[in-house]
Amino acid sequence: TYKKESGPVKSVESTNVLDRWITERLNVVIAEVTTSMEAYELNKALVSVDSFIEDVSVWYLRRSRERLKSENETERSGALSTFKLILLELSKLMAPFTPFVAEDVYKTVGGIQESVHLDSWPTTLVTSVDNVMLLSDMVETRRIVSLALEARAKAGIKVRQPLAKLFVKSSSLQNKKECVELILDEVNVKEIVFDLEIVGEVVLDTDITKELKEEGMIRDLIRSVQDLRKKSSFMPGELAQLFVETS
């Protein structure tokens, strides 16, 4: 549960690991930018904002796309509320540096003041100790994902092709189910094995069985259909006819 004692930001309740993580990252960037601004270190403030925007777009938003359009009301609501919170508070942090962009974002997400420049400077939200620890867990999660995707690229195996196992030397995430599930989905493997004896940080099982190959073919077909829908300007949920020439 994330709660702000005052101001226009409503409480956001979400148990999703990505929502909890990005909210804690928001707390960090608010503290960093505030400290830097008070010390007149504008370059440091801008670096903090830039780093946060990259985390939001490259990791949080990309990993949350399915939740943002989910048919599960609780799941969709948690993602949308968290994303709105992030954009609202980010617009206030950006206001001294990019006043017009910040104003547009603030009004788009429903800021209650006439202008972002008339609103209060953001303060950190109340979160749990577990969420603070999640910051380091997510750094490790993204590190393992990066290494695994690099191993895929070296092996010449596209990400849409499922693989059976990923062996990971680090054991810090062994009992962190939510982070493990993110790695499984991002790297597209069925199982993660934590093994301190492997050579290197991560090792992919590159043996592609008949079943895995067929699953990869299905994913390729689905991707092709999605591309066709996009080119034909179909809306989500809108039915289309699909013709497939095959043996």
PDB file of C-alpha atoms in Angstrom:
ATOM      1  CA  THR A   1       0.000   0.000   0.000  1.00  0.00           C
ATOM      2  CA  TYR A   2       1.389   3.397  -0.977  1.00  0.00           C
ATOM      3  CA  LYS A   3      -0.033   6.327   0.904  1.00  0.00           C
ATOM      4  CA  LYS A   4       0.547  10.028   0.651  1.00  0.00           C
ATOM      5  CA  GLU A   5      -0.626  12.031   3.628  1.00  0.00           C
ATOM      6  CA  SER A   6      -1.414  15.264   1.778  1.00  0.00           C
ATOM      7  CA  GLY A   7      -1.635  16.739  -1.699  1.00  0.00           C
ATOM      8  CA  PRO A   8      -3.535  15.642  -4.798  1.00  0.00           C
ATOM      9  CA  VAL A   9      -2.021  12.180  -5.159  1.00  0.00           C
ATOM     10  CA  LYS A  10      -4.433   9.408  -4.264  1.00  0.00           C
ATOM     11  CA  SER A  11      -3.290   6.280  -2.488  1.00  0.00           C
ATOM     12  CA  VAL A  12      -2.276   3.482  -4.830  1.00  0.00           C
ATOM     13  CA  GLU A  13      -2.761  -0.070  -3.700  1.00  0.00           C
ATOM     14  CA  SER A  14      -1.028  -2.743  -5.768  1.00  0.00           C
ATOM     15  CA  THR A  15       0.812  -5.890  -4.794  1.00  0.00           C
ATOM     16  CA  ASN A  16       2.439  -6.223  -8.212  1.00  0.00           C
ATOM     17  CA  VAL A  17       6.219  -6.309  -8.013  1.00  0.00           C
ATOM     18  CA  LEU A  18       6.664  -3.759 -10.829  1.00  0.00           C
ATOM     19  CA  ASP A  19       4.231  -1.276  -9.262  1.00  0.00           C
ATOM     20  CA  ARG A  20       5.939  -1.583  -5.890  1.00  0.00           C
ATOM     21  CA  TRP A  21       9.374  -1.213  -7.440  1.00  0.00           C
ATOM     22  CA  ILE A  22       8.643   1.858  -9.588  1.00  0.00           C
ATOM     23  CA  THR A  23       6.955   3.593  -6.654  1.00  0.00           C
ATOM     24  CA  GLU A  24      10.060   3.054  -4.559  1.00  0.00           C
ATOM     25  CA  ARG A  25      12.179   4.326  -7.455  1.00  0.00           C
ATOM     26  CA  LEU A  26       9.961   7.423  -7.445  1.00  0.00           C
ATOM     27  CA  ASN A  27      10.794   7.948  -3.792  1.00  0.00           C
ATOM     28  CA  VAL A  28      14.503   7.718  -4.584  1.00  0.00           C
ATOM     29  CA  VAL A  29      14.358  10.203  -7.454  1.00  0.00           C
ATOM     30  CA  ILE A  30      12.267  12.685  -5.433  1.00  0.00           C
ATOM     31  CA  ALA A  31      14.868  12.601  -2.657  1.00  0.00           C
ATOM     32  CA  GLU A  32      17.789  12.876  -5.094  1.00  0.00           C
ATOM     33  CA  VAL A  33      16.346  15.759  -7.103  1.00  0.00           C
ATOM     34  CA  THR A  34      15.274  17.656  -3.982  1.00  0.00           C
ATOM     35  CA  THR A  35      18.740  17.335  -2.434  1.00  0.00           C
ATOM     36  CA  SER A  36      20.470  18.359  -5.664  1.00  0.00           C
ATOM     37  CA  MET A  37      18.188  21.353  -6.231  1.00  0.00           C
ATOM     38  CA  GLU A  38      18.684  22.619  -2.691  1.00  0.00           C
ATOM     39  CA  ALA A  39      22.452  22.414  -3.258  1.00  0.00           C
ATOM     40  CA  TYR A  40      22.104  24.176  -6.663  1.00  0.00           C
ATOM     41  CA  GLU A  41      23.528  21.083  -8.381  1.00  0.00           C
ATOM     42  CA  LEU A  42      21.190  21.152 -11.362  1.00  0.00           C
ATOM     43  CA  ASN A  43      23.251  18.722 -13.433  1.00  0.00           C
ATOM     44  CA  LYS A  44      22.872  16.014 -10.759  1.00  0.00           C
ATOM     45  CA  ALA A  45      19.136  16.654 -10.565  1.00  0.00           C
ATOM     46  CA  LEU A  46      18.800  16.210 -14.325  1.00  0.00           C
ATOM     47  CA  VAL A  47      20.819  12.975 -14.272  1.00  0.00           C
ATOM     48  CA  SER A  48      18.447  11.571 -11.620  1.00  0.00           C
ATOM     49  CA  VAL A  49      15.361  12.519 -13.639  1.00  0.00           C
ATOM     50  CA  ASP A  50      16.829  11.091 -16.838  1.00  0.00           C
ATOM     51  CA  SER A  51      17.693   7.799 -15.114  1.00  0.00           C
ATOM     52  CA  PHE A  52      14.175   7.522 -13.707  1.00  0.00           C
ATOM     53  CA  ILE A  53      12.534   8.204 -17.080  1.00  0.00           C
ATOM     54  CA  GLU A  54      14.654   5.431 -18.590  1.00  0.00           C
ATOM     55  CA  ASP A  55      13.558   3.004 -15.852  1.00  0.00           C
ATOM     56  CA  VAL A  56       9.919   3.906 -16.449  1.00  0.00           C
ATOM     57  CA  SER A  57      10.042   3.497 -20.224  1.00  0.00           C
ATOM     58  CA  VAL A  58      12.595   0.731 -20.748  1.00  0.00           C
ATOM     59  CA  TRP A  59      11.554  -1.546 -17.886  1.00  0.00           C
ATOM     60  CA  TYR A  60       8.341  -0.599 -16.067  1.00  0.00           C
ATOM     61  CA  LEU A  61       6.144   0.440 -18.990  1.00  0.00           C
ATOM     62  CA  ARG A  62       7.375  -2.267 -21.346  1.00  0.00           C
ATOM     63  CA  ARG A  63       6.893  -4.980 -18.740  1.00  0.00           C
ATOM     64  CA  SER A  64       3.452  -3.590 -17.760  1.00  0.00           C
ATOM     65  CA  ARG A  65       1.881  -3.288 -21.226  1.00  0.00           C
ATOM     66  CA  GLU A  66      -0.257  -6.400 -20.847  1.00  0.00           C
ATOM     67  CA  ARG A  67      -1.464  -5.349 -17.384  1.00  0.00           C
ATOM     68  CA  LEU A  68      -2.408  -1.893 -18.631  1.00  0.00           C
ATOM     69  CA  LYS A  69      -4.888  -3.441 -21.078  1.00  0.00           C
ATOM     70  CA  SER A  70      -5.793  -6.512 -19.010  1.00  0.00           C
ATOM     71  CA  GLU A  71      -9.395  -7.676 -18.726  1.00  0.00           C
ATOM     72  CA  ASN A  72      -8.728  -8.275 -15.023  1.00  0.00           C
ATOM     73  CA  GLU A  73     -10.079  -5.113 -13.383  1.00  0.00           C
ATOM     74  CA  THR A  74      -7.843  -5.336 -10.297  1.00  0.00           C
ATOM     75  CA  GLU A  75      -4.715  -5.911 -12.360  1.00  0.00           C
ATOM     76  CA  ARG A  76      -5.493  -3.132 -14.851  1.00  0.00           C
ATOM     77  CA  SER A  77      -6.517  -0.674 -12.127  1.00  0.00           C
ATOM     78  CA  GLY A  78      -3.312  -1.219 -10.159  1.00  0.00           C
ATOM     79  CA  ALA A  79      -1.142  -0.640 -13.227  1.00  0.00           C
ATOM     80  CA  LEU A  80      -3.080   2.414 -14.452  1.00  0.00           C
ATOM     81  CA  SER A  81      -3.210   4.036 -11.006  1.00  0.00           C
ATOM     82  CA  THR A  82       0.497   3.505 -10.465  1.00  0.00           C
ATOM     83  CA  PHE A  83       1.384   4.823 -13.927  1.00  0.00           C
ATOM     84  CA  LYS A  84      -0.755   7.918 -13.354  1.00  0.00           C
ATOM     85  CA  LEU A  85       0.933   8.500  -9.994  1.00  0.00           C
ATOM     86  CA  ILE A  86       4.380   8.209 -11.574  1.00  0.00           C
ATOM     87  CA  LEU A  87       3.584  10.640 -14.408  1.00  0.00           C
ATOM     88  CA  LEU A  88       1.934  13.155 -12.075  1.00  0.00           C
ATOM     89  CA  GLU A  89       4.855  13.327  -9.660  1.00  0.00           C
ATOM     90  CA  LEU A  90       7.388  13.208 -12.496  1.00  0.00           C
ATOM     91  CA  SER A  91       5.751  16.238 -14.113  1.00  0.00           C
ATOM     92  CA  LYS A  92       6.398  18.211 -10.912  1.00  0.00           C
ATOM     93  CA  LEU A  93      10.047  17.162 -10.867  1.00  0.00           C
ATOM     94  CA  MET A  94      10.422  18.145 -14.522  1.00  0.00           C
ATOM     95  CA  ALA A  95       8.685  21.512 -14.139  1.00  0.00           C
ATOM     96  CA  PRO A  96      11.819  23.599 -13.374  1.00  0.00           C
ATOM     97  CA  PHE A  97      13.688  22.108 -16.349  1.00  0.00           C
ATOM     98  CA  THR A  98      11.068  21.482 -19.049  1.00  0.00           C
ATOM     99  CA  PRO A  99       8.157  23.744 -18.049  1.00  0.00           C
ATOM    100  CA  PHE A 100       5.979  23.251 -21.127  1.00  0.00           C
ATOM    101  CA  VAL A 101       6.375  19.469 -21.369  1.00  0.00           C
ATOM    102  CA  ALA A 102       5.760  19.179 -17.632  1.00  0.00           C
ATOM    103  CA  GLU A 103       2.610  21.291 -17.963  1.00  0.00           C
ATOM    104  CA  ASP A 104       1.268  19.082 -20.755  1.00  0.00           C
ATOM    105  CA  VAL A 105       1.924  15.858 -18.801  1.00  0.00           C
ATOM    106  CA  TYR A 106       0.425  17.311 -15.621  1.00  0.00           C
ATOM    107  CA  LYS A 107      -2.827  18.334 -17.322  1.00  0.00           C
ATOM    108  CA  THR A 108      -3.062  15.114 -19.315  1.00  0.00           C
ATOM    109  CA  VAL A 109      -2.970  12.930 -16.189  1.00  0.00           C
ATOM    110  CA  GLY A 110      -5.403  15.141 -14.298  1.00  0.00           C
ATOM    111  CA  GLY A 111      -3.401  17.372 -11.972  1.00  0.00           C
ATOM    112  CA  ILE A 112      -5.871  19.283  -9.766  1.00  0.00           C
ATOM    113  CA  GLN A 113      -4.172  22.690  -9.832  1.00  0.00           C
ATOM    114  CA  GLU A 114      -4.548  25.165 -12.684  1.00  0.00           C
ATOM    115  CA  SER A 115      -0.899  24.594 -13.519  1.00  0.00           C
ATOM    116  CA  VAL A 116       1.874  22.238 -12.467  1.00  0.00           C
ATOM    117  CA  HIS A 117       3.806  25.364 -11.483  1.00  0.00           C
ATOM    118  CA  LEU A 118       1.155  26.155  -8.862  1.00  0.00           C
ATOM    119  CA  ASP A 119       1.279  22.711  -7.274  1.00  0.00           C
ATOM    120  CA  SER A 120       3.421  21.665  -4.323  1.00  0.00           C
ATOM    121  CA  TRP A 121       6.858  20.143  -4.754  1.00  0.00           C
ATOM    122  CA  PRO A 122       6.542  16.322  -4.436  1.00  0.00           C
ATOM    123  CA  THR A 123       7.417  14.533  -1.219  1.00  0.00           C
ATOM    124  CA  THR A 124       8.244  10.860  -0.784  1.00  0.00           C
ATOM    125  CA  LEU A 125       5.422   8.367  -0.274  1.00  0.00           C
ATOM    126  CA  VAL A 126       5.142   5.974   2.645  1.00  0.00           C
ATOM    127  CA  THR A 127       6.257   2.484   1.605  1.00  0.00           C
ATOM    128  CA  SER A 128       7.409  -0.699   3.305  1.00  0.00           C
ATOM    129  CA  VAL A 129      10.890  -2.013   4.091  1.00  0.00           C
ATOM    130  CA  ASP A 130      10.265  -4.839   1.609  1.00  0.00           C
ATOM    131  CA  ASN A 131       9.849  -2.292  -1.167  1.00  0.00           C
ATOM    132  CA  VAL A 132      13.180  -0.659  -0.310  1.00  0.00           C
ATOM    133  CA  MET A 133      14.877  -4.068  -0.524  1.00  0.00           C
ATOM    134  CA  LEU A 134      13.143  -4.595  -3.870  1.00  0.00           C
ATOM    135  CA  LEU A 135      15.353  -1.888  -5.411  1.00  0.00           C
ATOM    136  CA  SER A 136      18.477  -4.069  -5.185  1.00  0.00           C
ATOM    137  CA  ASP A 137      16.522  -7.183  -6.185  1.00  0.00           C
ATOM    138  CA  MET A 138      15.346  -5.481  -9.371  1.00  0.00           C
ATOM    139  CA  VAL A 139      18.881  -4.362 -10.218  1.00  0.00           C
ATOM    140  CA  GLU A 140      19.964  -8.000  -9.988  1.00  0.00           C
ATOM    141  CA  THR A 141      16.933  -9.143 -11.974  1.00  0.00           C
ATOM    142  CA  ARG A 142      17.729  -6.785 -14.830  1.00  0.00           C
ATOM    143  CA  ARG A 143      21.418  -7.763 -14.732  1.00  0.00           C
ATOM    144  CA  ILE A 144      20.564 -11.454 -15.142  1.00  0.00           C
ATOM    145  CA  VAL A 145      18.082 -10.666 -17.923  1.00  0.00           C
ATOM    146  CA  SER A 146      20.727  -8.635 -19.762  1.00  0.00           C
ATOM    147  CA  LEU A 147      23.290 -11.444 -19.489  1.00  0.00           C
ATOM    148  CA  ALA A 148      20.761 -14.078 -20.588  1.00  0.00           C
ATOM    149  CA  LEU A 149      19.636 -12.043 -23.614  1.00  0.00           C
ATOM    150  CA  GLU A 150      23.285 -11.510 -24.524  1.00  0.00           C
ATOM    151  CA  ALA A 151      23.786 -15.300 -24.349  1.00  0.00           C
ATOM    152  CA  ARG A 152      20.768 -15.781 -26.624  1.00  0.00           C
ATOM    153  CA  ALA A 153      22.192 -13.332 -29.150  1.00  0.00           C
ATOM    154  CA  LYS A 154      25.578 -15.086 -29.145  1.00  0.00           C
ATOM    155  CA  ALA A 155      23.842 -18.435 -29.682  1.00  0.00           C
ATOM    156  CA  GLY A 156      21.747 -16.967 -32.507  1.00  0.00           C
ATOM    157  CA  ILE A 157      18.454 -17.929 -30.858  1.00  0.00           C
ATOM    158  CA  LYS A 158      15.687 -15.318 -31.124  1.00  0.00           C
ATOM    159  CA  VAL A 159      13.779 -14.418 -27.971  1.00  0.00           C
ATOM    160  CA  ARG A 160      10.464 -15.715 -29.331  1.00  0.00           C
ATOM    161  CA  GLN A 161      11.917 -19.227 -29.327  1.00  0.00           C
ATOM    162  CA  PRO A 162      11.240 -20.767 -25.873  1.00  0.00           C
ATOM    163  CA  LEU A 163      14.080 -22.587 -24.152  1.00  0.00           C
ATOM    164  CA  ALA A 164      13.939 -25.182 -21.398  1.00  0.00           C
ATOM    165  CA  LYS A 165      16.356 -23.838 -18.774  1.00  0.00           C
ATOM    166  CA  LEU A 166      18.502 -20.928 -17.714  1.00  0.00           C
ATOM    167  CA  PHE A 167      21.275 -21.689 -15.223  1.00  0.00           C
ATOM    168  CA  VAL A 168      22.151 -18.758 -12.952  1.00  0.00           C
ATOM    169  CA  LYS A 169      25.216 -18.591 -10.717  1.00  0.00           C
ATOM    170  CA  SER A 170      23.929 -15.878  -8.394  1.00  0.00           C
ATOM    171  CA  SER A 171      21.601 -17.184  -5.680  1.00  0.00           C
ATOM    172  CA  SER A 172      20.374 -13.836  -4.325  1.00  0.00           C
ATOM    173  CA  LEU A 173      17.033 -14.177  -6.151  1.00  0.00           C
ATOM    174  CA  GLN A 174      16.522 -17.868  -5.464  1.00  0.00           C
ATOM    175  CA  ASN A 175      13.620 -17.256  -3.084  1.00  0.00           C
ATOM    176  CA  LYS A 176      12.302 -14.134  -4.830  1.00  0.00           C
ATOM    177  CA  LYS A 177       9.441 -15.663  -6.824  1.00  0.00           C
ATOM    178  CA  GLU A 178       8.213 -12.397  -8.369  1.00  0.00           C
ATOM    179  CA  CYS A 179      11.664 -11.512  -9.700  1.00  0.00           C
ATOM    180  CA  VAL A 180      12.200 -15.052 -10.992  1.00  0.00           C
ATOM    181  CA  GLU A 181       8.913 -14.866 -12.896  1.00  0.00           C
ATOM    182  CA  LEU A 182      10.043 -11.619 -14.535  1.00  0.00           C
ATOM    183  CA  ILE A 183      13.244 -13.305 -15.702  1.00  0.00           C
ATOM    184  CA  LEU A 184      11.352 -16.356 -16.995  1.00  0.00           C
ATOM    185  CA  ASP A 185       9.038 -14.169 -19.052  1.00  0.00           C
ATOM    186  CA  GLU A 186      11.647 -11.704 -20.301  1.00  0.00           C
ATOM    187  CA  VAL A 187      14.177 -14.362 -21.325  1.00  0.00           C
ATOM    188  CA  ASN A 188      11.454 -16.837 -22.456  1.00  0.00           C
ATOM    189  CA  VAL A 189      12.648 -19.919 -20.588  1.00  0.00           C
ATOM    190  CA  LYS A 190      10.610 -22.560 -18.774  1.00  0.00           C
ATOM    191  CA  GLU A 191      12.791 -22.923 -15.696  1.00  0.00           C
ATOM    192  CA  ILE A 192      15.611 -21.186 -13.831  1.00  0.00           C
ATOM    193  CA  VAL A 193      18.189 -23.334 -12.059  1.00  0.00           C
ATOM    194  CA  PHE A 194      20.399 -21.638  -9.479  1.00  0.00           C
ATOM    195  CA  ASP A 195      23.780 -23.375  -9.635  1.00  0.00           C
ATOM    196  CA  LEU A 196      26.945 -22.018  -8.046  1.00  0.00           C
ATOM    197  CA  GLU A 197      29.109 -24.512  -9.950  1.00  0.00           C
ATOM    198  CA  ILE A 198      28.486 -23.217 -13.486  1.00  0.00           C
ATOM    199  CA  VAL A 199      31.200 -21.450 -15.469  1.00  0.00           C
ATOM    200  CA  GLY A 200      30.117 -17.846 -15.993  1.00  0.00           C
ATOM    201  CA  GLU A 201      27.195 -15.903 -14.563  1.00  0.00           C
ATOM    202  CA  VAL A 202      24.479 -17.450 -16.721  1.00  0.00           C
ATOM    203  CA  VAL A 203      24.278 -20.494 -18.998  1.00  0.00           C
ATOM    204  CA  LEU A 204      21.431 -21.218 -21.422  1.00  0.00           C
ATOM    205  CA  ASP A 205      20.203 -24.687 -22.247  1.00  0.00           C
ATOM    206  CA  THR A 206      20.165 -24.311 -26.032  1.00  0.00           C
ATOM    207  CA  ASP A 207      18.721 -27.752 -26.781  1.00  0.00           C
ATOM    208  CA  ILE A 208      15.481 -27.090 -28.666  1.00  0.00           C
ATOM    209  CA  THR A 209      13.094 -30.033 -28.523  1.00  0.00           C
ATOM    210  CA  LYS A 210      10.326 -30.628 -31.050  1.00  0.00           C
ATOM    211  CA  GLU A 211       7.771 -29.257 -28.582  1.00  0.00           C
ATOM    212  CA  LEU A 212       9.802 -26.103 -27.948  1.00  0.00           C
ATOM    213  CA  LYS A 213      10.305 -25.578 -31.690  1.00  0.00           C
ATOM    214  CA  GLU A 214       6.568 -25.844 -32.330  1.00  0.00           C
ATOM    215  CA  GLU A 215       5.854 -23.361 -29.547  1.00  0.00           C
ATOM    216  CA  GLY A 216       8.341 -20.981 -31.129  1.00  0.00           C
ATOM    217  CA  MET A 217       6.605 -21.332 -34.492  1.00  0.00           C
ATOM    218  CA  ILE A 218       3.272 -20.500 -32.853  1.00  0.00           C
ATOM    219  CA  ARG A 219       4.777 -17.390 -31.279  1.00  0.00           C
ATOM    220  CA  ASP A 220       6.133 -16.319 -34.668  1.00  0.00           C
ATOM    221  CA  LEU A 221       2.683 -16.786 -36.202  1.00  0.00           C
ATOM    222  CA  ILE A 222       1.034 -14.766 -33.422  1.00  0.00           C
ATOM    223  CA  ARG A 223       3.585 -11.970 -33.896  1.00  0.00           C
ATOM    224  CA  SER A 224       2.913 -11.936 -37.648  1.00  0.00           C
ATOM    225  CA  VAL A 225      -0.843 -11.715 -37.035  1.00  0.00           C
ATOM    226  CA  GLN A 226      -0.342  -8.870 -34.562  1.00  0.00           C
ATOM    227  CA  ASP A 227       1.752  -6.995 -37.135  1.00  0.00           C
ATOM    228  CA  LEU A 228      -0.980  -7.499 -39.762  1.00  0.00           C
ATOM    229  CA  ARG A 229      -3.636  -6.239 -37.339  1.00  0.00           C
ATOM    230  CA  LYS A 230      -1.555  -3.139 -36.618  1.00  0.00           C
ATOM    231  CA  LYS A 231      -1.009  -2.416 -40.324  1.00  0.00           C
ATOM    232  CA  SER A 232      -4.751  -2.830 -40.951  1.00  0.00           C
ATOM    233  CA  SER A 233      -5.619  -0.491 -38.019  1.00  0.00           C
ATOM    234  CA  PHE A 234      -7.627  -3.101 -36.100  1.00  0.00           C
ATOM    235  CA  MET A 235      -8.579  -2.133 -32.542  1.00  0.00           C
ATOM    236  CA  PRO A 236      -8.037  -4.556 -29.614  1.00  0.00           C
ATOM    237  CA  GLY A 237     -11.008  -6.907 -29.444  1.00  0.00           C
ATOM    238  CA  GLU A 238     -12.046  -6.232 -33.037  1.00  0.00           C
ATOM    239  CA  LEU A 239     -12.460  -9.497 -34.953  1.00  0.00           C
ATOM    240  CA  ALA A 240     -10.670 -10.124 -38.238  1.00  0.00           C
ATOM    241  CA  GLN A 241     -10.547 -12.923 -40.780  1.00  0.00           C
ATOM    242  CA  LEU A 242      -7.188 -14.673 -41.094  1.00  0.00           C
ATOM    243  CA  PHE A 243      -6.154 -16.733 -44.139  1.00  0.00           C
ATOM    244  CA  VAL A 244      -3.091 -18.962 -43.772  1.00  0.00           C
ATOM    245  CA  GLU A 245      -1.486 -20.854 -46.648  1.00  0.00           C
ATOM    246  CA  THR A 246       0.177 -23.985 -45.307  1.00  0.00           C
ATOM    247  CA  SER A 247       0.638 -27.701 -45.868  1.00  0.00           C
TER     248      SER A 247
END
